CSV table of C-alpha atoms and ligand atoms in Angstrom, one decimal:
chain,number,residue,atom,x,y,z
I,5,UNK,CA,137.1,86.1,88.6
I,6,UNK,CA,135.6,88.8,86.1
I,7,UNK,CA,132.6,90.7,88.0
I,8,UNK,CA,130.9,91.0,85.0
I,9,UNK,CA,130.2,87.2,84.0
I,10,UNK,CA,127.2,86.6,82.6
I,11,UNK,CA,127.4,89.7,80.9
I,12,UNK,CA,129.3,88.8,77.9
I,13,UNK,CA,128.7,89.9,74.5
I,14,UNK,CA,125.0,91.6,74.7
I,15,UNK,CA,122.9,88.8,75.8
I,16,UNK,CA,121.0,89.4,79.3
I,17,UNK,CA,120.6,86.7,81.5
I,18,UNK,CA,117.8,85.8,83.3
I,19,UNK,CA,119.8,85.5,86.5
I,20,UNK,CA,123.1,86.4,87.4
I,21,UNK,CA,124.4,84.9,90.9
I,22,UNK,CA,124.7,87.3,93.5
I,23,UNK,CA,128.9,88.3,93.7
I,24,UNK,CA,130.1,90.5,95.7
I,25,UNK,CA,134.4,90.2,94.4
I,26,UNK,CA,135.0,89.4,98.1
I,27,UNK,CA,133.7,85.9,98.4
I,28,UNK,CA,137.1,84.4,97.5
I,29,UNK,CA,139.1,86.0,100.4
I,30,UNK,CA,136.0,84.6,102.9
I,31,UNK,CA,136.1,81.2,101.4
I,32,UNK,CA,139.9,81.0,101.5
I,33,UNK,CA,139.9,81.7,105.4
I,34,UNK,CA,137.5,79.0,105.3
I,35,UNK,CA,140.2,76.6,103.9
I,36,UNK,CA,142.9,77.8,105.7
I,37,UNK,CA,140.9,77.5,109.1
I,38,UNK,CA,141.1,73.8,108.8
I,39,UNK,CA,137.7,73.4,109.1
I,40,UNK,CA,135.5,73.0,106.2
I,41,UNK,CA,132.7,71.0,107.4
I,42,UNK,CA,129.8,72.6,109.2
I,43,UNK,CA,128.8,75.2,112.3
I,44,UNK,CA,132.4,76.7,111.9
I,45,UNK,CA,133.1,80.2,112.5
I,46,UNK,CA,131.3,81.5,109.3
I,47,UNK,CA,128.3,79.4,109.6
I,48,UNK,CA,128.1,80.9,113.3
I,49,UNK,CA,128.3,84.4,112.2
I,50,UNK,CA,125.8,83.7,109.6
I,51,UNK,CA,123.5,82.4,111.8
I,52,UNK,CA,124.2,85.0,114.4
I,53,UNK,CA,123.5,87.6,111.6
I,54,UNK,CA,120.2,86.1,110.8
I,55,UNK,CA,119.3,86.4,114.2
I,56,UNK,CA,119.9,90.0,115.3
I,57,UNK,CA,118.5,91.1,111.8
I,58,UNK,CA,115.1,88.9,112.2
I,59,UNK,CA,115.2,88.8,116.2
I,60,UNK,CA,113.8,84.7,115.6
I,61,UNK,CA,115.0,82.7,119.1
I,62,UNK,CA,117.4,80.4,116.7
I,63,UNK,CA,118.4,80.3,113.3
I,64,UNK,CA,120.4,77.3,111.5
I,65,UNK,CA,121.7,77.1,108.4
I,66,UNK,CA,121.0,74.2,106.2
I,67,UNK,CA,122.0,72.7,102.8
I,68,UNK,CA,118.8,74.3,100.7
I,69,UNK,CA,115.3,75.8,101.9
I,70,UNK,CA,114.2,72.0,100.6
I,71,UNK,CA,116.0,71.0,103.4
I,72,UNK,CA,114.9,73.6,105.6
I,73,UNK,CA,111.2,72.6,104.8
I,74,UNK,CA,111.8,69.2,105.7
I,75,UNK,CA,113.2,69.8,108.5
I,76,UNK,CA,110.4,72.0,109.5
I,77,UNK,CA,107.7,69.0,108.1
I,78,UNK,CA,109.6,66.7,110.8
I,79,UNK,CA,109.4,69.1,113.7
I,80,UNK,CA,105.8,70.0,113.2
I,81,UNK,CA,105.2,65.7,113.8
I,82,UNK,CA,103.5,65.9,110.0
I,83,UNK,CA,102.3,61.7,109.5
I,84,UNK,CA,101.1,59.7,107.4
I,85,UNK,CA,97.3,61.2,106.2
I,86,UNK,CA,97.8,64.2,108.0
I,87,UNK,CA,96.8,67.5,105.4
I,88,UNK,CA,98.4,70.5,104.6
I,89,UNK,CA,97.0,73.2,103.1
I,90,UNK,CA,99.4,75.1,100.5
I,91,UNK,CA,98.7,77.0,97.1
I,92,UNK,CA,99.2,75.1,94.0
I,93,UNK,CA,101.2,78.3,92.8
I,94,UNK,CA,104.8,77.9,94.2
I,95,UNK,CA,107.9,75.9,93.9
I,96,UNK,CA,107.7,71.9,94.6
I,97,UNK,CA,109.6,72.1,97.4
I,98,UNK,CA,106.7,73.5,100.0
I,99,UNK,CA,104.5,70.5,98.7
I,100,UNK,CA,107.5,68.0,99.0
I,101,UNK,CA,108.4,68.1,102.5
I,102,UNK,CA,105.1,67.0,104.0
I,103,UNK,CA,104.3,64.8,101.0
I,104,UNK,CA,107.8,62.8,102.4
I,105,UNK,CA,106.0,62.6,105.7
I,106,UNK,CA,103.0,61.1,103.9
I,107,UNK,CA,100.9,63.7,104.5
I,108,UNK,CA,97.9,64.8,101.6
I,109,UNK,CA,98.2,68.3,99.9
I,110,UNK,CA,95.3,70.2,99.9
I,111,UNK,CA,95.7,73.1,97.4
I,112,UNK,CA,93.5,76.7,97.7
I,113,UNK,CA,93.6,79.1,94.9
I,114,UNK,CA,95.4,82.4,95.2
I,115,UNK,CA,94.9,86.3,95.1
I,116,UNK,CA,95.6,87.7,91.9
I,117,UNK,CA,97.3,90.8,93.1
I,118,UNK,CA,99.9,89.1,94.9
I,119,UNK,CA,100.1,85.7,93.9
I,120,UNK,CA,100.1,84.7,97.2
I,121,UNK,CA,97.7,82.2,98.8
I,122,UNK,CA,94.1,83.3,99.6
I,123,UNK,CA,93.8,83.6,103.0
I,124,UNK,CA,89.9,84.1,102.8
I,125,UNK,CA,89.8,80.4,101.1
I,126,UNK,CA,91.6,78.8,104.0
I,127,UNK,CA,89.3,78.0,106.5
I,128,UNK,CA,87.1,76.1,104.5
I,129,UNK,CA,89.6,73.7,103.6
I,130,UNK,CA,90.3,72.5,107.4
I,131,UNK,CA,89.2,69.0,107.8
I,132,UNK,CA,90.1,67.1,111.4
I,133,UNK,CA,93.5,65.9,109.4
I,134,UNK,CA,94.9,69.0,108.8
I,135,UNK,CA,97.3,69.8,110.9
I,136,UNK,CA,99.6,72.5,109.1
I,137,UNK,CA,99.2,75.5,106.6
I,138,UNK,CA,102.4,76.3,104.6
I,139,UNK,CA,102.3,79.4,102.8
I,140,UNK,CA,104.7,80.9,100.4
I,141,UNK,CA,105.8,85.0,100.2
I,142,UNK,CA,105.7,84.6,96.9
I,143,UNK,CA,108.2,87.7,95.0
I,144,UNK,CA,109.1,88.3,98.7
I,145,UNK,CA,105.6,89.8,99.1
I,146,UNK,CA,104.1,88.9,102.5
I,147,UNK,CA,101.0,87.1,103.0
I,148,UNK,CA,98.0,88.2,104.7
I,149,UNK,CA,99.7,86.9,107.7
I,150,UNK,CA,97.0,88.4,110.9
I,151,UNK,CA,94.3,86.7,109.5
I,152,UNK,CA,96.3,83.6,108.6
I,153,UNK,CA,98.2,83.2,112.0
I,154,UNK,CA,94.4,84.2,113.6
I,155,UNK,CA,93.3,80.8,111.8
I,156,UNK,CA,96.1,78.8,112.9
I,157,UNK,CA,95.6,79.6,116.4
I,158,UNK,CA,91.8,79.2,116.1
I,159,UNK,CA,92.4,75.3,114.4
I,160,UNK,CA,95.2,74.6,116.9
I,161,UNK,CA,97.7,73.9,113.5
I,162,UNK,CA,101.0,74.7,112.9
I,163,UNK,CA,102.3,77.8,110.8
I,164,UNK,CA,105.5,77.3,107.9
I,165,UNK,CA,106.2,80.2,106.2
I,166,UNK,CA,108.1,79.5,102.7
I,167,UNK,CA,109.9,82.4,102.8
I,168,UNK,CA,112.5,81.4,100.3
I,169,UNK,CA,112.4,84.5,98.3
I,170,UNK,CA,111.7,86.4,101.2
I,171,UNK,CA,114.9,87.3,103.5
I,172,UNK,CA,114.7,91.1,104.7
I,173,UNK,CA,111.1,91.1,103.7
I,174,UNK,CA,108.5,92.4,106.1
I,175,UNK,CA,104.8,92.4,107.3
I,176,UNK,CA,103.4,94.7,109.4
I,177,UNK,CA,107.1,95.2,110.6
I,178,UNK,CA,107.8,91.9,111.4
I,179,UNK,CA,110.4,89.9,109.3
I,180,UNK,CA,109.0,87.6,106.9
I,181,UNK,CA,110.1,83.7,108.3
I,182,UNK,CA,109.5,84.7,112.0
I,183,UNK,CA,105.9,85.4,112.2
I,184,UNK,CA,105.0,81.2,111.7
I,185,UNK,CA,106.2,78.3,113.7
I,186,UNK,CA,109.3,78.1,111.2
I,187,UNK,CA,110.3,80.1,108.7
I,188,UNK,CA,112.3,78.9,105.8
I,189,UNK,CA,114.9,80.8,103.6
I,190,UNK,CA,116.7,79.9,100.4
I,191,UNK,CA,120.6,80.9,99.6
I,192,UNK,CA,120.4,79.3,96.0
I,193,UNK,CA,121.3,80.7,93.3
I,194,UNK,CA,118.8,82.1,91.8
I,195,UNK,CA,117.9,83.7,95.4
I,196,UNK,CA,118.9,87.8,96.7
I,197,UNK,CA,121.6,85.9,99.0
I,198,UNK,CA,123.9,83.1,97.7
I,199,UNK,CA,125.6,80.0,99.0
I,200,UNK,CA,125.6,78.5,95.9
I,201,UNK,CA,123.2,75.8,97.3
I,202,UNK,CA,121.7,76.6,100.6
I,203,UNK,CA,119.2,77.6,103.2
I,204,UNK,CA,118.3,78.5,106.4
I,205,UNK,CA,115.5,77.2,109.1
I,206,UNK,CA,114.4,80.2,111.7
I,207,UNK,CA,113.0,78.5,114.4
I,208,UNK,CA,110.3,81.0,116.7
I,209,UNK,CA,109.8,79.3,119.5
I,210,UNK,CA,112.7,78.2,121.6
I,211,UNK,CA,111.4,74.8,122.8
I,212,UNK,CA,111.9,73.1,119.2
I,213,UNK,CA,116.0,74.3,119.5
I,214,UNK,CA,117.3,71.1,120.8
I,215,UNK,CA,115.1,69.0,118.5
I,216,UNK,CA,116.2,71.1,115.8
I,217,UNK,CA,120.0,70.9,116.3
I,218,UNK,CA,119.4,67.0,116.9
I,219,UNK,CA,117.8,66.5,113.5
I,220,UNK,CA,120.5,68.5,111.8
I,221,UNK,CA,122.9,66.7,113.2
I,222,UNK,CA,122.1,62.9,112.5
I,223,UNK,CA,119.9,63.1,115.4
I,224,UNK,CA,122.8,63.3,117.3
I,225,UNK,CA,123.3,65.6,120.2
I,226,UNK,CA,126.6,67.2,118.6
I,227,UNK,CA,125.7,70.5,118.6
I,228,UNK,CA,125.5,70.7,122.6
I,229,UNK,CA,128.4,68.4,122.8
I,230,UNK,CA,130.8,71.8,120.6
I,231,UNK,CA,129.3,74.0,123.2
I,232,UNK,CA,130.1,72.3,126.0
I,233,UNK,CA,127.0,71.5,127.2
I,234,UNK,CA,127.5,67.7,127.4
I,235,UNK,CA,130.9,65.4,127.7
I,236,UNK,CA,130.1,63.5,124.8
I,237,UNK,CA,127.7,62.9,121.9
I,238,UNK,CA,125.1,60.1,121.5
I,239,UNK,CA,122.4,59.4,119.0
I,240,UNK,CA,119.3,60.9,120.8
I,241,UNK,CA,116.8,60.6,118.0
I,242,UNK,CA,116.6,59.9,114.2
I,243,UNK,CA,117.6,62.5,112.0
I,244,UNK,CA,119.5,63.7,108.9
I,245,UNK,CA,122.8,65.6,107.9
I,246,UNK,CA,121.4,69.0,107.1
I,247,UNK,CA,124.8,71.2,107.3
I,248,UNK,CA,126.3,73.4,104.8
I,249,UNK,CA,129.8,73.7,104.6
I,250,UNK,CA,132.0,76.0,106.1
I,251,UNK,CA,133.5,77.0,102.2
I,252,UNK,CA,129.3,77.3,101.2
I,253,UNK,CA,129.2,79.6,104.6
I,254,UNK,CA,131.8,82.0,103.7
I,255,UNK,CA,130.2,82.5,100.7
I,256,UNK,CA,127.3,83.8,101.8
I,257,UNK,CA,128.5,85.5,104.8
I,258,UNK,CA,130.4,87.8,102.3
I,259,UNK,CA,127.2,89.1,101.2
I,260,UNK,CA,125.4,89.3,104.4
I,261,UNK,CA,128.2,91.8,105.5
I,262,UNK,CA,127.3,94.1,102.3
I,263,UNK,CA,123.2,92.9,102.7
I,264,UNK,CA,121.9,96.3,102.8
I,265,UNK,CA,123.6,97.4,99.7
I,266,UNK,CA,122.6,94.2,97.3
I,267,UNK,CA,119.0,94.6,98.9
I,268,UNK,CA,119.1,98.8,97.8
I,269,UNK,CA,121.1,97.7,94.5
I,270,UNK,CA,118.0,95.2,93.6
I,271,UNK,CA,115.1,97.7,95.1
I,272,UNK,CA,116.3,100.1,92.5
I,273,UNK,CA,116.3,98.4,89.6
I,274,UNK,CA,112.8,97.1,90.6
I,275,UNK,CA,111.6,100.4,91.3
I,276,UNK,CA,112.6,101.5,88.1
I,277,UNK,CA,111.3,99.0,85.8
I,278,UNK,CA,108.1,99.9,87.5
I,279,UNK,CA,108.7,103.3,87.0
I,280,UNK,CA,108.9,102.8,82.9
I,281,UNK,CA,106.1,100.3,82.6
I,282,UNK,CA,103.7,102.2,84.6
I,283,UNK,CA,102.7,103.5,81.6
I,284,UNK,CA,101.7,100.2,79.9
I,285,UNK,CA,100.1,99.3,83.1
I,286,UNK,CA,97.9,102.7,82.7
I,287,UNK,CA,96.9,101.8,79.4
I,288,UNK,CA,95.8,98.3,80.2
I,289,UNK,CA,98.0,96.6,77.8
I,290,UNK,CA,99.9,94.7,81.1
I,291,UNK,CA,99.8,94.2,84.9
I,292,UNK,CA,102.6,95.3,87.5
I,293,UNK,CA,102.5,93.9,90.7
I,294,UNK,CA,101.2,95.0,93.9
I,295,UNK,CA,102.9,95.7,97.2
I,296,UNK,CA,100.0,95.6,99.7
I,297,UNK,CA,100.2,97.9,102.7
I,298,UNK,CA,102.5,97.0,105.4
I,299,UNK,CA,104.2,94.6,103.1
I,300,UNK,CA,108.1,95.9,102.5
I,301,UNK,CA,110.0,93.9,99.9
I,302,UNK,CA,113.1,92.9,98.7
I,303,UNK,CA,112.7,93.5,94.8
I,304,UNK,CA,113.4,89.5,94.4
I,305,UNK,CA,111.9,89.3,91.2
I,306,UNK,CA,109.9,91.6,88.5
I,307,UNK,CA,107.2,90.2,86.9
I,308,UNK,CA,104.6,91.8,84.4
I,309,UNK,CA,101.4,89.7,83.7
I,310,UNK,CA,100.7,90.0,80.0
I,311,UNK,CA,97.2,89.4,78.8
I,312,UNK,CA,97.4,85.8,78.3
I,313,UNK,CA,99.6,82.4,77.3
I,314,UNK,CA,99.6,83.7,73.7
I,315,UNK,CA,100.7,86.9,74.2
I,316,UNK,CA,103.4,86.0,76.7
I,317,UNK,CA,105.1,83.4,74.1
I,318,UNK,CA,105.1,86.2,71.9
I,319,UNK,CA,106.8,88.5,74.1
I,320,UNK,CA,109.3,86.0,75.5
I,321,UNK,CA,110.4,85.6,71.6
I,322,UNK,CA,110.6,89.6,70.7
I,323,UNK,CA,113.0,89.7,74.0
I,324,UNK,CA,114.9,86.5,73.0
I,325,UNK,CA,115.3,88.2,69.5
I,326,UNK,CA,116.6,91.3,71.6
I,327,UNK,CA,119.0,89.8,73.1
I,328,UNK,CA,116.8,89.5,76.5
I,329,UNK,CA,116.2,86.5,78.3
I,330,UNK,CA,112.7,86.6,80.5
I,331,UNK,CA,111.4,83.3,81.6
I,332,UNK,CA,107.8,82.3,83.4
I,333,UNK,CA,107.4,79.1,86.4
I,334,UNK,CA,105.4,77.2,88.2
I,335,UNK,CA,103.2,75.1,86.5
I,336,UNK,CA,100.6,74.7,89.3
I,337,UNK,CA,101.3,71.9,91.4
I,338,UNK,CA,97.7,70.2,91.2
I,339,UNK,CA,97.7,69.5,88.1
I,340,UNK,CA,101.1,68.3,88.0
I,341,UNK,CA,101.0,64.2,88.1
I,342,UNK,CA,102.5,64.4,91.6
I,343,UNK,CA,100.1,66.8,92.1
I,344,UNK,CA,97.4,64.8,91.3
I,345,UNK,CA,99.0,61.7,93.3
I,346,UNK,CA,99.1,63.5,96.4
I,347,UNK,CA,97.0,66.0,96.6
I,348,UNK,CA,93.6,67.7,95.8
I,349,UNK,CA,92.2,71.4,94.8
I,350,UNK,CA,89.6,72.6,97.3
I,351,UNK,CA,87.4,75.2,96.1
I,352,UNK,CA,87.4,76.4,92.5
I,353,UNK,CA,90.8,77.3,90.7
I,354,UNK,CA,89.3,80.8,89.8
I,355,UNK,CA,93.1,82.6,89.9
I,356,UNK,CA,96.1,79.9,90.1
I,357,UNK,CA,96.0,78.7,86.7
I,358,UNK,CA,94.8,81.7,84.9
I,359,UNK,CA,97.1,84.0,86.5
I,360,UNK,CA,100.1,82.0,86.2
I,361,UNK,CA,100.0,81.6,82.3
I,362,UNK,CA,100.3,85.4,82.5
I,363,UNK,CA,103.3,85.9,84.6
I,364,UNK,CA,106.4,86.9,83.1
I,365,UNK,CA,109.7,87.7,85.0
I,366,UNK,CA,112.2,90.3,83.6
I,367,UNK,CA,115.6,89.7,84.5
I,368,UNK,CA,116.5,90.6,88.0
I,369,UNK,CA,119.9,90.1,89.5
I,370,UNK,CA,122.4,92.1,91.7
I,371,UNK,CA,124.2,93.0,89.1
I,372,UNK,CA,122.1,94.3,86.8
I,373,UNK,CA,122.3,98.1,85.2
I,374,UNK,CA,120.5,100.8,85.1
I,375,UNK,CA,121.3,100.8,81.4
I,376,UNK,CA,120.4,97.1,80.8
I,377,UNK,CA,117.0,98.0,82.8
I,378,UNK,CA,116.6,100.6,80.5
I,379,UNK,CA,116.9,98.7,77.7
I,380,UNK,CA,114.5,95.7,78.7
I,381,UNK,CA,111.8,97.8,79.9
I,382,UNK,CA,112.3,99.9,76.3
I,383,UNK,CA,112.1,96.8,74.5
I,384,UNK,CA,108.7,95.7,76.1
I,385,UNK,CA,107.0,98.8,75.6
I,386,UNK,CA,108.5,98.6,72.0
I,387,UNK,CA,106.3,95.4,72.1
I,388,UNK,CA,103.4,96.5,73.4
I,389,UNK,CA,103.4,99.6,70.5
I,390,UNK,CA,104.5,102.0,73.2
T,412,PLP,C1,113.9,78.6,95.6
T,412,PLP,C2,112.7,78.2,96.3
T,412,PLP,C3,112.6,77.0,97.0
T,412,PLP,C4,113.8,76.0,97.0
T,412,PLP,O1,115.0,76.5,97.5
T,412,PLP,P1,116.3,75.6,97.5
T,412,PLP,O2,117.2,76.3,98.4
T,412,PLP,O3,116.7,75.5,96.1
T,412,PLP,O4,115.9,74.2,98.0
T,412,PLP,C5,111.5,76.7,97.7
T,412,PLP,N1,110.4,77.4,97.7
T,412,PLP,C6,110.4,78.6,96.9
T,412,PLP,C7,109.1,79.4,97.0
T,412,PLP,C8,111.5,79.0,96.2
T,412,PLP,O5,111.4,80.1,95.5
């Protein structure tokens, strides 16, 4: 397979997959192993990875961070007209997994500096329903995560960290995903660490293991039954099939073995596309984003906020004309028609909507030059006059 894919000719992609070159040999051990369904000998080691890096009591892997969220909506007990309280700025998945439980979504507005959920907005939006908060490290930047876990404990609710964009992220020098009652990761794609589709649950607090491994399993007690633990396997409780398989698993584990490199790789080209628009930023004509202190990153995704929706069409088309493909997301969820089905804004929407028709998002991927950096951050100052 050519390294270089998505590289063709002189249009820049948006994304590029993460590839290391070495994902083949991995997956064809996989095959040859005999055992391509899940928790084989790669999914163990990726799990086992996930632990010692993060230090969480038990990480599984699972077949998206969708999945992972669902699983974590289940093992909080979210019912029918519980609430959870979630920004309106993210992906649908946070809003989905409790929605399938019937619960309401109650949406507060966000910081503008990080995009991240308000944490000052949060306790005013408790009502004796709510039961959870599920918060989202949006750009693998950590939430205000004292004050929000100070809350939690406060309002007796439960904690779920989003942290799909957010592996080898940290706050206050904890991992990002481990500080909550679960923490849930994403190996999509589009994400710093690939199984083509996938994800992970990190599970704090050993007493929700077993109930874990049982809802992964098709609430079966399987996962004890391959350890040993008991002579055979009945159904103990409902549940789903929330595996990966062993040929997704060697896939990622390739890149987990090289994780410190692809992170470094990606935290350079971030830092120097900050680097060359700092400028702009100086001048007022855009905004970069902002690490807070404590906060360490992972340089999942560049985004500039231009000065408005106009301005950011017209900049998406001078990049498109240059051969440079930048994109925006997340139309906030509340006003969404599911949004509006099953949830409800608290407060005023002072930041999520204004702020997120300014975001734009250079192209980030593994692979990406130096060169091509270059060249995008040239072309938006070119833009912007500069
Ligand atoms: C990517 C992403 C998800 C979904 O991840 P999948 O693995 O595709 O299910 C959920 N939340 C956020 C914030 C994401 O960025």
């Amino acid at each position: 397979m050519n390294k270089n894919v998505g590289m063709e000719k002189k249009m820049i992609r948006f994304n590029v997959p993460p590839y290391t070159g070495r994902e083949m040999e991995n997956m064809q051990k996989a095959i040859e192993s005999m055992h391509i369904c899940g928790d084989g000998e790669f999914t163990k080691k990726c799990s086992a990875y996930l632990e010692e890096t993060t230090g969480t009591a038990r990480c599984l892997l699972t077949t998206s961070c969708t999945h992972a969220l669902e699983m974590a909506a289940l093992l909080c007990d979210i019912k029918e007209g519980d609430e959870v309280i979630l920004p309106s700025y993210t992906f649908v998945s946070t809003a989905d997994a409790f929605v399938l439980r019937g619960a309401k979504v109650v949406f507060v507005d966000i910081r503008p500096d990080t995009m991240n959920i308000d944490e000052t907005l949060i306790e005013d939006a408790i009502t004796d329903k709510t039961r959870a908060i599920a918060l989202v490290h949006y750009a693998g930047v950590a939430c205000e995560m004292d004050t929000i876990m100070d809350i939690a404990a406060r309002h007796h609710l439960m904690v779920v960290e989003d942290a799909a964009q957010a592996m080898m992220c940290s706050y206050k020098g904890k991992p990002l995903g481990t500080i909550g009652d679960f923490g849930c990761y994403s190996f999509h794609e589009t994400k710093n660490f690939s199984m083509g589709e996938g994800g992970a649950i990190l599970i704090r607090d050993a007493k929700y293991i077993d109930s874990a491994e049982i809802l992964r399993e098709k609430g079966t007690d399987r996962s004890q039954y391959f350890r040993g633990q008991v002579d055979k396997y009945r159904w103990q409780n409902f549940g789903s099939s929330y595996l990966p398989s062993e040929i997704n698993a060697a896939y990622l584990y390739t890149q987990l073995e090289v994780a410190e490199e692809i992170n470094d790789a990606r935290l350079a080209r971030w830092n120097q596309y900050y680097e060359l628009l700092e400028p702009l930023a100086e001048a007022g004509k855009i905004d970069l984003p902002v690490i807070p202190e404590g906060c360490v990153h992972n340089g999942h995704m560049f985004y500039i906020k231009t000065k408005d929706m106009e301005e950011r069409a017209g900049l998406i088309q001078f990049l498109k004309e240059n051969d440079i493909l930048a994109v925006f997301h997340y139309v906030p969820l509340h006003s969404a028609p599911a949004g509006l089905k099953f949830g409800r804004f608290h407060g005023q929407d002072r930041f999520t909507t204004k702020e997120s028709e300014r975001i734009l998002r250079l192209p980030m991927f593994y692979q990406l030059t130096p060169e091509q950096t270059d060249y995008i951050a040239g072309k938006v100052k070119e833009f912007y006059g500069y």
